[in-house]
Coordinates of C-alpha atoms and ligand atoms in Angstrom, one line a residue:
Chain A
X1 CA 52.7 4.6 12.2
X2 CA 50.6 2.1 10.2
X3 CA 47.0 1.9 11.1
X4 CA 47.0 -1.9 10.7
X5 CA 49.1 -4.7 11.9
X6 CA 48.9 -6.0 8.3
X7 CA 46.9 -5.2 5.1
X8 CA 43.6 -7.0 4.5
X9 CA 41.8 -7.6 1.1
X10 CA 38.5 -8.7 -0.1
X11 CA 39.1 -12.0 -2.0
X12 CA 35.7 -13.4 -2.5
X13 CA 32.1 -12.1 -2.8
X14 CA 28.8 -13.9 -3.1
X15 CA 25.3 -12.5 -3.1
X16 CA 21.8 -14.0 -3.6
X17 CA 19.3 -12.3 -5.7
X18 CA 17.3 -9.9 -3.5
X19 CA 13.6 -10.5 -3.6
X20 CA 10.4 -10.9 -1.6
X21 CA 9.6 -14.4 -3.1
X22 CA 12.0 -16.9 -1.6
X23 CA 9.5 -19.5 -0.4
X24 CA 11.7 -22.0 -2.2
X25 CA 14.5 -21.5 0.3
X26 CA 14.7 -21.7 4.1
X27 CA 17.1 -19.5 6.0
X28 CA 20.3 -21.7 6.1
X29 CA 19.6 -22.6 2.4
X30 CA 19.5 -19.0 1.4
X31 CA 22.7 -18.2 3.3
X32 CA 24.3 -21.3 1.8
X33 CA 23.6 -20.0 -1.7
X34 CA 25.7 -16.9 -1.0
X35 CA 28.4 -18.9 0.8
X36 CA 28.9 -21.2 -2.1
X37 CA 28.9 -18.3 -4.5
X38 CA 31.6 -16.5 -2.4
X39 CA 33.8 -19.6 -2.1
X40 CA 33.5 -20.1 -5.8
X41 CA 34.4 -16.5 -6.5
X42 CA 37.5 -16.9 -4.3
X43 CA 38.3 -20.3 -5.7
X44 CA 38.5 -21.5 -2.1
X45 CA 36.9 -24.4 -0.1
X46 CA 35.5 -24.4 3.4
X47 CA 38.9 -25.8 4.7
X48 CA 40.5 -22.5 3.8
X49 CA 38.2 -20.5 6.1
X50 CA 39.6 -19.9 9.6
X51 CA 36.7 -18.0 11.1
X52 CA 33.1 -17.0 10.4
X53 CA 31.4 -13.8 11.4
X54 CA 27.5 -13.9 11.1
X55 CA 24.8 -11.3 11.6
X56 CA 21.4 -9.8 10.9
X57 CA 18.8 -7.6 12.6
X58 CA 18.2 -8.8 16.1
X59 CA 15.0 -10.9 16.3
X60 CA 13.5 -9.7 13.0
X61 CA 12.6 -13.3 12.0
X62 CA 11.9 -14.1 15.8
X63 CA 14.7 -16.7 15.9
X64 CA 17.0 -16.3 18.9
X65 CA 20.7 -16.8 18.1
X66 CA 20.1 -17.8 14.5
X67 CA 23.9 -18.4 14.0
X68 CA 23.3 -21.8 15.7
X69 CA 20.5 -23.1 13.3
X70 CA 22.4 -21.4 10.4
X71 CA 25.5 -23.6 10.8
X72 CA 23.5 -25.9 8.4
X73 CA 24.3 -23.3 5.7
X74 CA 27.2 -21.1 6.9
X75 CA 29.8 -23.8 7.0
X76 CA 30.9 -22.7 10.4
X77 CA 30.8 -26.2 11.9
X78 CA 34.0 -26.8 13.9
X79 CA 35.2 -23.3 13.3
X80 CA 35.4 -20.2 15.5
X81 CA 32.3 -18.1 14.9
X82 CA 31.2 -14.6 16.0
X83 CA 27.6 -13.2 15.9
X84 CA 27.2 -9.5 15.4
X85 CA 23.9 -7.5 15.4
X86 CA 24.1 -3.8 15.2
X87 CA 20.7 -3.0 13.6
X88 CA 20.9 -1.6 10.0
X89 CA 24.7 -1.2 10.2
X90 CA 25.1 -5.0 10.9
X91 CA 26.5 -5.9 7.5
X92 CA 29.1 -3.2 7.6
X93 CA 30.0 -3.9 11.2
X94 CA 30.5 -7.5 10.2
X95 CA 33.0 -6.1 7.5
X96 CA 34.8 -4.1 10.2
X97 CA 35.1 -7.1 12.4
X98 CA 36.4 -9.4 9.6
X99 CA 38.9 -6.6 8.8
X100 CA 40.0 -6.3 12.3
X101 CA 40.2 -10.1 12.9
X102 CA 42.5 -10.5 9.9
X103 CA 44.5 -7.3 10.4
X104 CA 45.2 -8.2 14.0
X105 CA 46.8 -11.5 12.9
X106 CA 44.2 -13.5 14.8
X107 CA 43.0 -15.3 11.5
X108 CA 44.4 -15.3 8.0
X109 CA 41.0 -16.0 6.2
X110 CA 37.7 -14.8 7.5
X111 CA 34.2 -15.3 6.0
X112 CA 31.6 -12.6 6.8
X113 CA 27.9 -13.3 6.4
X114 CA 25.0 -10.9 6.5
X115 CA 21.5 -12.0 5.8
X116 CA 17.8 -11.2 6.2
X117 CA 14.6 -12.8 5.4
X118 CA 12.0 -10.0 5.8
X119 CA 9.4 -11.9 4.1
X120 CA 9.4 -14.2 7.2
X121 CA 9.5 -11.3 9.6
X122 CA 6.2 -10.4 11.4
X123 CA 6.3 -6.6 10.9
X124 CA 9.5 -4.7 10.3
X125 CA 8.1 -1.3 11.0
X126 CA 6.6 -2.5 14.3
X127 CA 9.9 -4.0 15.1
X128 CA 11.8 -0.8 14.5
X129 CA 9.2 1.1 16.4
X130 CA 10.2 -1.0 19.4
X131 CA 13.7 0.5 19.3
X132 CA 12.2 3.6 20.9
X133 CA 12.4 4.4 24.6
X134 CA 9.7 2.0 25.8
X135 CA 8.3 4.4 28.5
X136 CA 7.7 7.7 26.9
X137 CA 8.1 7.5 23.1
X138 CA 7.1 4.0 21.8
X139 CA 3.4 4.7 21.8
X140 CA 4.0 7.8 19.8
X141 CA 6.3 7.2 16.8
X142 CA 6.5 5.5 13.3
X143 CA 9.8 3.6 13.2
X144 CA 11.9 4.1 10.2
X145 CA 9.0 5.9 8.3
X146 CA 10.1 9.5 9.0
X147 CA 9.8 12.8 7.2
X148 CA 12.4 14.7 9.2
X149 CA 15.0 15.0 6.5
X150 CA 12.3 15.8 3.9
X151 CA 11.0 18.6 6.2
X152 CA 14.5 20.0 6.7
X153 CA 15.3 19.8 2.9
X154 CA 12.0 21.6 2.1
X155 CA 12.6 24.3 4.7
X156 CA 16.1 24.9 3.2
X157 CA 15.4 24.7 -0.5
X158 CA 11.7 25.2 -1.0
X159 CA 9.1 22.5 -1.6
X160 CA 9.1 22.6 -5.3
X161 CA 12.9 22.2 -5.9
X162 CA 13.2 19.7 -3.0
X163 CA 10.4 17.5 -4.1
X164 CA 11.6 17.5 -7.8
X165 CA 15.2 16.7 -6.9
X166 CA 14.0 13.9 -4.6
X167 CA 11.9 12.2 -7.2
X168 CA 14.6 12.6 -9.8
X169 CA 17.1 11.0 -7.4
X170 CA 14.6 8.1 -6.8
X171 CA 14.1 7.5 -10.6
X172 CA 18.0 7.5 -11.1
X173 CA 18.3 4.8 -8.4
X174 CA 15.5 2.8 -10.2
X175 CA 17.3 3.1 -13.5
X176 CA 20.5 1.6 -11.9
X177 CA 18.4 -1.2 -10.3
X178 CA 16.8 -2.0 -13.4
X179 CA 20.1 -3.0 -15.0
X180 CA 21.2 -4.9 -11.8
X181 CA 20.0 -8.4 -12.1
X182 CA 20.2 -9.0 -8.3
X183 CA 18.1 -5.9 -7.4
X184 CA 14.7 -6.4 -5.8
X185 CA 12.6 -3.7 -7.0
X186 CA 13.1 -2.8 -10.7
X187 CA 10.2 -0.6 -11.9
X188 CA 11.7 0.6 -15.1
X189 CA 10.8 4.2 -14.2
X190 CA 11.4 7.1 -16.7
X191 CA 12.2 10.7 -15.8
X192 CA 9.0 11.7 -17.6
X193 CA 7.0 10.0 -14.8
X194 CA 8.3 12.4 -12.1
X195 CA 5.3 14.7 -12.1
X196 CA 2.9 11.7 -11.9
X197 CA 4.8 9.9 -9.0
X198 CA 5.0 13.0 -6.9
X199 CA 1.2 13.1 -6.9
X200 CA 0.1 9.5 -7.0
X201 CA 2.5 7.5 -4.8
X202 CA 0.7 6.7 -1.5
X203 CA 1.7 9.2 1.3
X204 CA 3.2 7.5 4.5
X205 CA 4.4 10.1 6.9
X206 CA 4.8 13.9 6.1
X207 CA 6.5 14.2 2.8
X208 CA 7.6 10.6 2.7
X209 CA 5.7 8.6 0.1
X210 CA 5.8 4.9 -0.7
X211 CA 8.0 5.4 -3.8
X212 CA 10.7 7.1 -1.6
X213 CA 10.9 4.2 0.9
X214 CA 13.2 1.1 0.8
X215 CA 11.8 -2.4 0.0
X216 CA 11.5 -5.2 2.4
X217 CA 13.7 -7.9 0.9
X218 CA 15.1 -11.4 1.5
X219 CA 18.7 -12.1 0.7
X220 CA 22.3 -12.9 1.9
X221 CA 25.6 -11.4 1.2
X222 CA 29.0 -13.1 1.9
X223 CA 32.5 -11.7 1.7
X224 CA 35.8 -13.4 2.3
X225 CA 38.7 -11.4 3.8
X226 CA 42.3 -12.4 3.7
X227 CA 45.7 -11.1 5.0
X228 CA 48.0 -9.5 2.4
X229 CA 50.2 -12.5 1.6
X230 CA 47.3 -15.0 1.3
X231 CA 45.2 -12.4 -0.6
X232 CA 47.8 -12.0 -3.3
X233 CA 48.0 -15.8 -3.6
X234 CA 44.2 -16.3 -3.7
X235 CA 43.1 -13.5 -6.0
X236 CA 44.3 -11.8 -9.1
X237 CA 42.0 -8.9 -8.2
X238 CA 42.1 -8.3 -4.4
X239 CA 40.3 -5.2 -3.2
X240 CA 42.1 -3.6 -0.3
X241 CA 40.2 -2.4 2.8
X242 CA 42.1 0.8 3.4
X243 CA 40.3 2.0 6.5
X244 CA 36.9 2.0 8.3
X245 CA 35.2 4.0 11.0
X246 CA 32.0 3.5 13.1
X247 CA 30.2 6.5 14.7
X248 CA 27.1 6.2 17.0
X249 CA 25.1 9.3 18.0
X250 CA 22.1 8.5 20.1
X251 CA 21.4 12.2 20.7
X252 CA 20.4 12.6 17.0
X253 CA 17.1 10.8 17.5
X254 CA 14.1 13.0 16.9
X255 CA 15.5 15.7 19.1
X256 CA 13.8 13.8 22.0
X257 CA 16.9 14.2 24.1
X258 CA 18.8 16.9 22.1
X259 CA 18.7 20.6 22.7
X260 CA 20.1 21.5 19.2
X261 CA 20.9 19.5 16.1
X262 CA 24.2 18.0 16.6
X263 CA 26.7 17.1 13.8
X264 CA 25.3 13.9 12.1
X265 CA 27.0 10.7 12.6
X266 CA 27.5 10.6 8.8
X267 CA 29.4 13.9 8.8
X268 CA 31.5 13.0 11.8
X269 CA 32.5 9.7 10.3
X270 CA 33.4 11.2 6.9
X271 CA 35.3 14.1 8.4
X272 CA 37.4 11.9 10.6
X273 CA 38.0 9.1 8.1
X274 CA 39.0 11.5 5.3
X275 CA 41.2 13.6 7.6
X276 CA 43.2 10.6 8.8
X277 CA 43.6 9.4 5.2
X278 CA 44.5 12.8 3.7
X279 CA 41.4 13.0 1.5
X280 CA 40.6 16.7 1.0
X281 CA 38.2 16.5 -1.9
X282 CA 36.0 13.2 -1.6
X283 CA 34.0 14.1 -4.7
X284 CA 37.3 14.3 -6.7
X285 CA 38.9 11.3 -5.0
X286 CA 36.2 8.6 -5.0
X287 CA 35.2 6.8 -8.2
X288 CA 32.1 5.1 -6.6
X289 CA 30.0 5.5 -3.5
X290 CA 27.6 2.9 -2.4
X291 CA 25.5 4.5 0.3
X292 CA 22.9 2.9 2.6
X293 CA 19.9 5.0 1.7
X294 CA 16.8 3.7 3.5
X295 CA 14.7 6.4 1.8
X296 CA 15.2 8.9 -0.9
X297 CA 14.9 11.9 1.4
X298 CA 17.5 10.5 3.8
X299 CA 19.8 9.5 0.9
X300 CA 19.6 12.9 -0.8
X301 CA 20.3 14.7 2.5
X302 CA 23.2 12.4 3.3
X303 CA 25.1 13.2 0.0
X304 CA 25.9 16.4 1.5
X305 CA 26.8 14.9 4.9
X306 CA 29.2 12.1 3.6
X307 CA 30.8 14.2 0.9
X308 CA 31.3 17.2 3.3
X309 CA 29.5 19.5 0.9
X310 CA 27.9 22.8 1.7
X311 CA 24.8 24.7 0.7
X312 CA 22.9 23.2 -2.2
X313 CA 25.9 21.4 -3.7
X314 CA 24.3 18.0 -3.1
X315 CA 21.0 19.0 -4.7
X316 CA 23.0 20.5 -7.7
X317 CA 24.8 17.1 -8.1
X318 CA 21.4 15.4 -8.3
X319 CA 20.0 18.0 -10.7
X320 CA 23.0 17.8 -13.0
X321 CA 23.2 14.1 -13.1
X322 CA 26.7 14.0 -11.4
X323 CA 25.7 10.9 -9.4
X324 CA 24.4 8.9 -12.4
X325 CA 26.2 5.8 -13.4
X326 CA 28.1 7.6 -16.1
X327 CA 28.4 10.9 -13.9
X328 CA 31.3 12.5 -12.0
X329 CA 30.8 10.2 -8.8
X330 CA 28.4 7.4 -9.6
X331 CA 26.2 6.8 -6.5
X332 CA 24.6 3.4 -5.9
X333 CA 25.1 1.8 -9.4
X334 CA 23.5 -1.2 -7.7
X335 CA 20.3 0.7 -7.3
X336 CA 20.9 1.1 -3.6
X337 CA 18.7 0.4 -0.6
X338 CA 15.5 1.9 -1.9
X339 CA 15.6 -0.9 -4.5
X340 CA 16.8 -3.8 -2.2
X341 CA 16.9 -3.9 1.6
X342 CA 17.6 -7.3 3.1
X343 CA 18.6 -5.4 6.3
X344 CA 21.3 -7.6 7.9
X345 CA 22.8 -8.1 4.4
X346 CA 22.2 -4.4 3.2
X347 CA 25.2 -2.7 4.7
X348 CA 27.6 -5.4 3.6
X349 CA 26.1 -5.4 0.1
X350 CA 27.2 -1.8 -0.1
X351 CA 30.8 -2.8 0.5
X352 CA 30.5 -5.8 -1.7
X353 CA 29.0 -3.8 -4.7
X354 CA 31.7 -1.1 -4.3
X355 CA 34.4 -3.9 -4.3
X356 CA 32.8 -5.4 -7.4
X357 CA 33.0 -2.1 -9.1
X358 CA 36.8 -1.8 -8.3
X359 CA 37.3 -5.3 -9.7
X360 CA 35.4 -4.5 -12.8
X361 CA 33.1 -7.4 -12.1
X362 CA 29.8 -5.7 -11.2
X363 CA 28.1 -7.1 -14.3
X364 CA 25.5 -5.1 -16.3
X365 CA 25.7 -2.1 -13.9
X366 CA 29.5 -1.9 -14.1
X367 CA 30.6 1.8 -14.2
X368 CA 32.3 2.4 -17.6
X369 CA 35.3 4.5 -16.6
X370 CA 38.0 3.0 -14.3
X371 CA 37.1 2.6 -10.7
X372 CA 40.1 2.8 -8.3
X373 CA 38.9 4.3 -5.1
X374 CA 35.5 3.2 -3.4
X375 CA 33.4 4.4 -0.5
X376 CA 30.6 2.4 1.2
X377 CA 28.4 3.4 4.1
X378 CA 26.2 1.6 6.5
X379 CA 23.4 3.1 8.5
X380 CA 21.2 1.9 11.4
X381 CA 19.8 2.2 14.8
X382 CA 19.5 5.6 16.4
X383 CA 21.8 7.3 13.9
X384 CA 24.8 4.9 13.6
X385 CA 27.2 5.2 10.7
X386 CA 29.9 2.8 9.4
X387 CA 32.1 4.1 6.6
X388 CA 34.5 2.0 4.6
X389 CA 37.2 3.0 2.2
X390 CA 38.4 0.5 -0.5
X391 CA 41.3 0.7 -2.9
X392 CA 42.2 -1.1 -6.1
X393 CA 45.9 -0.8 -5.5
X394 CA 48.0 -1.1 -2.4
X395 CA 49.7 2.2 -3.0
X396 CA 48.2 4.8 -0.6
X397 CA 50.3 6.9 1.7
X398 CA 49.7 6.6 5.5
X399 CA 48.7 9.8 7.2
X400 CA 48.9 10.2 10.9
Chain B
X1 CA 14.3 -3.2 -18.7
X2 CA 15.8 -6.4 -17.3
X3 CA 13.3 -9.2 -17.2
X4 CA 12.4 -10.3 -13.6
X5 CA 13.3 -14.0 -13.2
X6 CA 10.7 -15.7 -10.9
X7 CA 11.6 -19.0 -9.2
X8 CA 8.9 -21.6 -9.2
X9 CA 7.4 -21.5 -5.8
X10 CA 4.6 -24.0 -6.3
X11 CA 4.4 -26.7 -3.5
X12 CA 6.8 -24.8 -1.4
X13 CA 5.0 -24.5 2.1
X14 CA 5.1 -21.5 4.4
X15 CA 4.9 -22.6 8.1
X16 CA 2.7 -20.2 9.9
X17 CA 4.1 -19.0 13.3
X18 CA 3.0 -16.5 15.9
X19 CA 5.0 -15.1 18.7
X20 CA 3.3 -13.3 21.6
X21 CA 5.9 -11.5 23.5
X22 CA 4.4 -10.0 26.6
X23 CA 6.8 -7.5 28.2
X24 CA 6.7 -5.0 31.1
X25 CA 8.7 -1.9 31.5
X26 CA 9.5 -0.4 34.9
X27 CA 8.9 3.4 34.9
X28 CA 11.3 3.9 37.9
X29 CA 10.6 6.2 40.8
X30 CA 10.8 9.4 38.9
X31 CA 8.7 8.1 35.9
X32 CA 6.1 6.8 38.3
X33 CA 5.9 10.1 40.1
X34 CA 5.3 11.8 36.8
X35 CA 2.4 9.4 36.0
X36 CA 0.9 9.8 39.4
X37 CA 0.8 13.6 39.0
X38 CA -0.6 13.3 35.5
X39 CA -3.3 10.8 36.7
X40 CA -4.3 12.3 40.1
X41 CA -3.7 16.1 39.6
X42 CA -3.6 16.6 35.9
X43 CA -0.3 18.3 36.4
X44 CA 2.9 17.7 34.2
X45 CA 6.0 17.6 36.3
X46 CA 9.6 17.9 35.3
X47 CA 13.0 17.9 37.1
X48 CA 15.4 20.7 37.0
X49 CA 19.2 20.1 37.2
X50 CA 20.8 22.3 39.9
X51 CA 24.0 22.0 38.0
X52 CA 23.1 23.0 34.3
X53 CA 19.6 24.3 35.0
X54 CA 18.0 22.2 32.3
X55 CA 14.4 21.2 33.0
X56 CA 13.7 17.7 31.8
X57 CA 10.2 16.4 30.8
X58 CA 9.6 13.4 31.2
X59 CA 11.8 13.4 34.3
X60 CA 14.9 11.4 34.9
X61 CA 16.8 10.4 37.9
X62 CA 20.1 11.8 36.9
X63 CA 21.1 14.7 34.5
X64 CA 22.3 13.0 31.3
X65 CA 24.9 15.7 30.7
X66 CA 26.5 16.1 34.1
X67 CA 25.1 13.1 36.1
X68 CA 23.7 15.3 38.8
X69 CA 21.0 13.6 40.8
X70 CA 17.7 15.2 40.0
X71 CA 14.7 13.6 41.6
X72 CA 14.6 16.0 44.6
X73 CA 14.2 18.9 42.2
X74 CA 10.6 18.6 40.9
X75 CA 9.2 21.6 39.1
X76 CA 5.7 21.9 37.6
X77 CA 5.7 22.9 34.0
X78 CA 2.7 24.3 32.2
X79 CA 0.0 22.1 30.7
X80 CA 0.5 24.4 27.7
X81 CA 3.3 24.8 25.3
X82 CA 4.3 25.1 21.6
X83 CA 4.7 22.7 18.8
X84 CA 8.5 22.5 18.3
X85 CA 8.1 20.2 15.3
X86 CA 5.5 17.8 13.8
X87 CA 4.8 15.4 11.1
X88 CA 1.6 14.0 9.6
X89 CA 1.0 10.2 9.7
X90 CA -0.7 9.2 6.5
X91 CA -0.8 5.4 6.7
X92 CA -2.6 2.9 8.9
X93 CA -1.1 0.2 10.8
X94 CA -2.0 -2.1 13.8
X95 CA 0.6 -0.6 16.2
X96 CA -0.4 3.1 15.6
X97 CA -2.6 4.8 18.2
X98 CA -5.0 6.6 15.7
X99 CA -6.5 6.2 12.3
X100 CA -4.5 8.3 9.6
X101 CA -4.2 11.1 9.0
X102 CA -3.1 12.3 12.4
X103 CA -0.5 14.7 13.8
X104 CA 2.6 13.6 15.8
X105 CA 4.4 16.6 17.4
X106 CA 7.2 17.4 19.6
X107 CA 5.8 19.8 22.1
X108 CA 7.9 22.1 24.3
X109 CA 5.9 22.8 27.4
X110 CA 6.2 26.2 29.0
X111 CA 9.2 26.0 31.4
X112 CA 10.6 22.8 30.0
X113 CA 13.9 22.5 28.1
X114 CA 13.2 19.2 26.4
X115 CA 10.2 18.5 24.1
X116 CA 7.8 15.5 24.6
X117 CA 6.3 13.6 21.6
X118 CA 2.6 13.4 21.5
X119 CA -0.5 13.6 19.4
X120 CA -2.1 16.9 18.4
X121 CA -5.7 16.8 17.6
X122 CA -8.5 19.3 17.0
X123 CA -6.8 20.9 14.0
X124 CA -6.7 20.0 10.3
X125 CA -3.3 18.4 9.6
X126 CA -2.9 20.8 6.7
X127 CA -3.0 23.8 9.2
X128 CA -0.7 22.7 11.9
X129 CA 2.5 24.8 12.1
X130 CA 5.6 25.1 14.2
X131 CA 5.0 27.6 17.0
X132 CA 1.3 26.6 17.3
X133 CA 0.2 26.9 21.0
X134 CA -1.3 23.8 22.4
X135 CA -2.7 22.4 25.7
X136 CA -2.8 18.9 27.2
X137 CA -6.2 17.2 27.1
X138 CA -6.3 14.5 29.7
X139 CA -7.7 10.9 29.0
X140 CA -11.0 10.0 30.7
X141 CA -9.5 6.6 31.8
X142 CA -6.1 6.2 33.2
X143 CA -3.7 3.7 31.7
X144 CA -0.8 4.7 33.9
X145 CA 1.3 5.7 30.9
X146 CA 2.1 8.8 28.9
X147 CA -1.3 8.3 27.3
X148 CA -2.9 9.6 30.5
X149 CA -2.6 12.7 28.4
X150 CA -4.9 11.8 25.5
X151 CA -3.6 14.4 23.2
X152 CA -2.7 18.1 22.9
X153 CA -5.2 20.5 21.4
X154 CA -4.8 24.0 20.0
X155 CA -5.5 26.7 22.5
X156 CA -8.5 28.8 21.4
X157 CA -8.3 32.4 22.7
Ligands
ZN1 ZN1 22.7 18.9 34.4

C-alpha cells in the first residue's frame, strides 16, 4: 500500500533575510520578496500556481485574517487559498497541508507561505502567556521562557556537565548562523567564551539565560510543491517529501494536568514516523536534521527525543562535535531557531533549509559531504510536533 | 564572521498602534464554588472522581480521564502541601505578578492528586527545594480569582 495517492516534491524555495530591522517593508511587501524568490527559484510564474496556503502565529501582529490584506503580496488573487495557524508549528503544518493538497490530486502546484513580523508584535511573551488556561494558570506563568528541560537535564547529568554541554551547543549553533547570510543573530562566538557566557548572560527563568533563548525575528519563507510528473518537468533537483507526521500532546504542559511525565510528542512522532518508514537507526540514516529549537536547553534535550537515543548519548554527541556542520549528523547548519525565529515562518524554514541541503544549494553553510536524507521538525503550542522526512532520490521502499 | 548587511531604514515610518482587548472568562459553576470557598472560608476545595478516585484541584465539572460528572463530590484538601516542582523567575515584565526574582511552584496540596501553580514567598529563591512544605497565605482583598491565595509560604515548625 502506498502512503500517497501520488508523489510530491519541493520545486521552489524563497526566504527573506531574517532580522529585526525591516522598517523598509510592510507585511505584504516582506511576503512578496519571498514569493518572488520562490517563483524565480522554481522558474515559474504566478500563472503556474494552482493554490496558496498561508499562515503565521494567530494575532501576533494583531491583524485578524491577515491572508486577506496579504493578497497584495502573496499572489493569491483569484486563486483558492487556505489559512493555517497552529502556533509555532504553523510553518510545518503548512508544509503538511501543501503536501496533502498535491498528493491528494486536488492541485498540481501549491505555494506555501509562512511569515512573521515580530518587530511589529506588541509582546510575544505576553502573547504566548495568554495560551495558558485563562482561569487558573495565566496569572502564574512565563510563556515560552521555561527552565523545565534545563532542570531535568541538570537532575540527570549534573549541573556542571549539563551547563557546559548547553553552552557548547549554543556556540555551535552560532558558528553555523555566522556563515548563514540569512540568519538573524550572528554573534561570532568562540568556544573559549563558554565560561564567560555561562556567568554573564542575563538570567531569565531558572537555568535559562538570554543567550540560550531564541531571537524575535521578522521574515518570510515560501515553498512550492508539485506533483511528481510536474515536479520532474519543473526542476532538475526536486526534493521529495517522503512522509510527515503531526502529534499534539496537551497533557505535556507543565504537569498542570498530568500525573506522570508522558512520552513527549517529539518521541511519539519520531517513533511512529521511523517505524512506518523502516528507519531503525536515525543517526545513521539521516544526513541533516533541521530542528525547531526555541531554546538551547529544549534543543539539547530534544536531540535524544527525536533521534530515539538513550542515556547520555545526546550529550555525548554534543560533547564530541557529532552534530557540527562537518560532524556525523549535522544539526541546524542554518544556525537554527536560537539564531532566527520569525515564528510563522520558522518551522517552514526548517524544511526549506533541509531541502536546500539536499539540493546542494544551501550556500555558505552547505554541508560538505553528500546529503541524501533529510529530517525537519516543527514545534509549538502546548507540546505539538510536526516531523517531515525529505529524500533526494525517489527510490525508497514503502513499509506498511 | 559574515558582515551584517543593514538596509537603509531612514525615512521609513513606523505607524504606532495600540490594541486594548478587554476579555472576560467565565469560571463556571465548579470554578466559582472554588473561589467562593477561598474567599469566604479560606478553604481550598477539590473534587473527587468516584470512578478513578483522582482528586482534582482546581475543580472541574467532569473527570478529564473518564468523563464522570464530578461536581457533587466536593472534598476539602489541606491549605498545606509540598512543592512538587519550581522555577525562579529572574526577569521583569509588565504581565508578571511580582518583581524578579521570585519563585513559581507547582504545589501538591495534601489530599490532592493534581498540583496547582502558585507563587512561593518567604524563602530565599536559592533555598527553595522540591518537597518543601508550604501553606497558603490568603490575600487581604479579594479579586475573585486564584490570586485570592496571595502566595504560599514555607511552614515554620
Ligand atoms: Zn475519573
